[in-house]
Amino acid sequence: MEMPNPNPGKNLIIEVNNKKYIRYPIKTHLITSKDKMIDVVFNYTKDYLKQKDIVFIGERSLAISQNRSYEIDKVKPSKLANFLVKFVTKSSYGIGLGSPQTMQLAIEEVGKIRIIFAAIIGGLTKFFGIKGVFYKIAGPQAKAVDGAAPYVIPPYNRHVTKAPLNADKIAQEISDKIKVPVVIIDACDFGVWVVGKSKGVDEKLIIQALKDNPLGQTNEQTPIGILREVYD
């Protein structure tokens, strides 16, 4: 079967440490909470996979399948969320915790005490020019919260989403079924982070090979990809 083409504006091939890799985006139906990601990945990749491939999955789609995506109007921010969001530095690569609703999800994920501690220490270190401390203390569950954004495919452009649960465990279960390594990624057009991975995944390779987000983040509807080394 012919392999998929790259998404618009994305390159199919990237070079990492003098090796070339192809990143195939896999188009699927619109993922909902009725889907099981293990079945989705198996059904959409089974005709394409080869030995030594790595399957990568967008964390938002996994979270959606776990019913961890919520209509923004149904998330009611607490007084703490409304207060803390005033101190969030707005980023060019996404909303992050810059809305009361996403801050509320982060509080629900890691607890009030941890969020308050992260905010205090993050604020103090930012005064000395040290950035990123808030998310290091708040942890990956807070960092992976996704906000509503106009560029996201509907209806999820009006949703806020928590990080997926048990990402390492799910990645391994999918890997066991499809017989290649699997990694769950949080990606935007400014970089990629590993949320969960199975055995056999080189995290440094993933970050370099997917740093330009070949899955895209608008209406591509490609929550799954295949990473394959090119052999001359």
Coordinates of C-alpha atoms in Angstrom, one line a residue:
M1 CA 0.0 0.0 0.0
E2 CA 1.3 3.5 -0.9
M3 CA 2.5 5.5 2.1
P4 CA 0.7 8.7 3.1
N5 CA 2.0 12.1 2.0
P6 CA 3.3 14.8 4.4
N7 CA 0.9 17.3 5.8
P8 CA 0.9 20.7 4.1
G9 CA 3.8 22.8 5.0
K10 CA 5.7 19.9 6.6
N11 CA 8.7 18.0 5.3
L12 CA 8.5 14.2 4.9
I13 CA 12.2 13.6 5.7
I14 CA 14.4 15.0 8.5
E15 CA 18.1 14.3 9.2
V16 CA 19.2 13.5 12.8
N17 CA 22.8 12.7 13.6
N18 CA 23.7 12.1 10.0
K19 CA 20.8 9.7 9.5
K20 CA 17.6 10.3 7.5
Y21 CA 14.1 9.6 8.8
I22 CA 10.7 9.6 7.2
R23 CA 7.7 10.9 9.2
Y24 CA 4.5 9.5 7.8
P25 CA 1.3 11.2 9.1
I26 CA -1.7 8.8 9.3
K27 CA -5.1 10.3 8.8
T28 CA -7.9 8.9 10.9
H29 CA -11.6 9.6 11.7
L30 CA -12.3 12.2 14.3
I31 CA -11.3 10.7 17.6
T32 CA -13.9 10.8 20.4
S33 CA -14.4 9.3 23.9
K34 CA -16.0 6.3 22.2
D35 CA -12.7 5.2 20.7
K36 CA -10.1 2.9 22.2
M37 CA -6.7 4.2 21.1
I38 CA -5.2 0.7 20.9
D39 CA -7.8 -0.2 18.3
V40 CA -7.5 3.0 16.4
V41 CA -3.7 2.7 16.1
F42 CA -3.8 -0.9 15.1
N43 CA -6.5 -0.4 12.5
Y44 CA -4.8 2.6 10.9
T45 CA -1.2 1.4 10.9
K46 CA -1.4 -2.3 10.3
D47 CA -1.1 -2.0 6.5
Y48 CA 2.0 0.3 6.7
L49 CA 4.2 -0.9 9.5
K50 CA 7.7 -2.4 9.0
Q51 CA 10.3 -3.7 11.4
K52 CA 12.2 -0.9 13.3
D53 CA 9.4 1.6 12.7
I54 CA 8.3 3.8 15.7
V55 CA 4.6 4.9 16.0
F56 CA 4.0 8.3 17.5
I57 CA 0.7 9.5 18.9
G58 CA -0.5 13.0 19.8
E59 CA -1.3 13.2 23.5
R60 CA -4.5 15.2 22.9
S61 CA -6.1 12.4 20.9
L62 CA -5.3 9.9 23.6
A63 CA -6.7 12.2 26.3
I64 CA -9.9 12.7 24.2
S65 CA -10.3 8.9 23.9
Q66 CA -10.1 8.7 27.7
N67 CA -12.9 11.3 28.1
R68 CA -10.5 13.9 29.5
S69 CA -11.5 16.7 27.1
Y70 CA -14.1 19.2 28.3
E71 CA -16.2 21.9 26.7
I72 CA -14.7 25.1 27.9
D73 CA -18.0 26.6 28.9
K74 CA -18.5 23.7 31.3
V75 CA -15.2 24.2 33.2
K76 CA -15.8 26.6 36.1
P77 CA -12.6 28.2 37.2
S78 CA -12.1 28.6 41.0
K79 CA -11.0 31.8 42.6
L80 CA -7.5 30.4 42.8
A81 CA -7.4 29.7 39.1
N82 CA -8.6 33.2 38.3
F83 CA -6.0 34.7 40.5
L84 CA -3.0 32.6 39.3
V85 CA -3.7 33.0 35.6
K86 CA -2.9 36.7 36.0
F87 CA 0.8 35.8 36.5
V88 CA 1.1 33.4 33.6
T89 CA 3.4 34.6 30.8
K90 CA 1.6 34.4 27.5
S91 CA 3.5 32.2 25.0
S92 CA 3.7 32.3 21.2
Y93 CA 3.4 28.5 21.0
G94 CA 0.1 27.9 22.8
I95 CA -2.3 28.9 25.6
G96 CA -0.8 26.6 28.2
L97 CA -2.1 27.6 31.6
G98 CA -2.9 31.1 30.3
S99 CA -6.6 30.8 30.7
P100 CA -8.7 30.3 33.9
Q101 CA -10.1 27.1 32.5
T102 CA -6.7 25.4 31.8
M103 CA -5.4 26.6 35.1
Q104 CA -8.4 25.0 36.8
L105 CA -7.6 21.7 35.1
A106 CA -4.0 21.9 36.3
I107 CA -5.2 22.5 39.9
E108 CA -7.5 19.5 39.6
E109 CA -4.6 17.4 38.3
V110 CA -1.8 18.2 40.8
G111 CA -3.6 19.9 43.7
K112 CA -3.8 23.4 45.2
I113 CA -0.7 23.1 47.4
R114 CA 1.6 22.0 44.6
I115 CA 0.3 24.7 42.2
I116 CA 0.6 27.4 44.8
F117 CA 4.2 26.3 45.6
A118 CA 5.1 26.1 41.9
A119 CA 3.7 29.6 41.4
I120 CA 5.6 31.1 44.3
I121 CA 8.9 29.5 43.4
G122 CA 8.4 30.1 39.7
G123 CA 7.7 33.8 40.4
L124 CA 10.8 34.2 42.5
T125 CA 13.1 32.5 40.0
K126 CA 11.6 34.4 37.1
F127 CA 12.6 37.6 38.9
F128 CA 16.2 36.4 38.6
G129 CA 15.8 35.5 34.9
I130 CA 15.3 31.8 35.4
K131 CA 12.4 30.5 33.4
G132 CA 10.4 27.2 33.4
V133 CA 10.6 26.5 37.1
F134 CA 6.9 26.6 37.5
Y135 CA 6.3 23.7 35.2
K136 CA 9.2 21.7 36.7
I137 CA 7.5 21.9 40.1
A138 CA 3.9 21.6 38.8
G139 CA 5.0 18.5 36.8
P140 CA 4.1 17.0 33.4
Q141 CA 0.4 16.6 34.2
A142 CA 0.1 20.4 34.5
K143 CA 2.4 21.1 31.5
A144 CA 0.4 18.8 29.2
V145 CA -2.9 20.6 29.8
D146 CA -4.2 21.9 26.4
G147 CA -6.3 24.9 26.0
A148 CA -9.1 25.8 23.5
A149 CA -7.7 27.4 20.3
P150 CA -9.2 28.5 17.0
Y151 CA -6.7 26.5 15.0
V152 CA -7.7 23.1 16.5
I153 CA -10.1 20.9 14.6
P154 CA -13.8 21.4 15.7
P155 CA -15.3 20.6 18.1
Y156 CA -12.0 20.6 20.1
N157 CA -11.3 24.2 19.3
R158 CA -13.8 24.8 22.1
H159 CA -12.4 22.2 24.5
V160 CA -9.8 22.2 27.2
T161 CA -8.0 18.9 27.8
K162 CA -6.1 17.2 30.6
A163 CA -3.0 15.1 30.1
P164 CA -3.7 11.5 29.2
L165 CA -3.7 9.0 32.1
N166 CA -1.1 6.2 32.3
A167 CA 0.7 7.2 29.1
D168 CA 3.6 4.8 29.6
K169 CA 1.3 1.9 30.2
I170 CA -0.9 2.7 27.2
A171 CA 2.1 3.1 25.0
Q172 CA 3.4 -0.3 26.0
E173 CA 0.0 -1.9 25.5
I174 CA -0.2 -0.5 22.0
S175 CA 3.4 -1.5 21.3
D176 CA 2.6 -5.1 22.4
K177 CA -0.3 -5.2 19.9
I178 CA 1.4 -3.7 16.9
K179 CA 4.9 -5.1 17.6
V180 CA 6.9 -1.8 17.2
P181 CA 7.8 0.8 19.8
V182 CA 5.2 3.5 20.6
V183 CA 5.6 7.0 22.0
I184 CA 3.0 9.5 23.1
I185 CA 4.0 13.1 22.3
D186 CA 2.9 16.6 23.2
A187 CA 3.8 18.6 20.1
C188 CA 3.4 22.1 18.7
D189 CA 5.2 23.9 15.9
F190 CA 7.9 25.0 18.3
G191 CA 8.9 21.7 19.8
V192 CA 7.9 18.3 21.1
W193 CA 7.8 16.6 24.5
V194 CA 7.6 12.9 25.4
V195 CA 4.5 12.2 27.5
G196 CA 4.7 8.4 27.5
K197 CA 6.7 5.7 25.8
S198 CA 7.1 2.0 25.4
K199 CA 10.3 -0.1 25.6
G200 CA 12.6 0.6 22.7
V201 CA 12.0 4.3 22.3
D202 CA 15.0 6.6 22.2
E203 CA 13.6 9.8 23.7
K204 CA 16.4 12.1 22.4
L205 CA 15.8 10.8 18.8
I206 CA 12.1 11.4 19.1
I207 CA 12.6 15.0 20.2
Q208 CA 15.0 15.7 17.3
A209 CA 13.1 13.8 14.6
L210 CA 9.7 15.3 15.5
K211 CA 10.7 18.8 16.5
D212 CA 8.8 20.4 13.7
N213 CA 5.6 18.6 14.5
P214 CA 4.9 16.6 11.3
L215 CA 1.4 15.8 12.6
G216 CA 0.4 19.4 12.4
Q217 CA -2.0 21.1 14.8
T218 CA -5.0 22.4 12.8
N219 CA -7.4 20.5 10.6
E220 CA -5.0 17.7 9.4
Q221 CA -6.8 15.1 11.4
T222 CA -3.5 13.0 11.6
P223 CA -3.1 12.1 15.3
I224 CA -0.8 9.2 14.5
G225 CA 2.5 9.0 12.7
I226 CA 5.1 6.5 11.7
L227 CA 8.8 7.3 12.1
R228 CA 11.1 5.2 9.8
E229 CA 14.8 5.4 9.2
V230 CA 15.9 5.7 5.6
Y231 CA 18.5 3.1 4.6
D232 CA 20.6 3.8 1.5

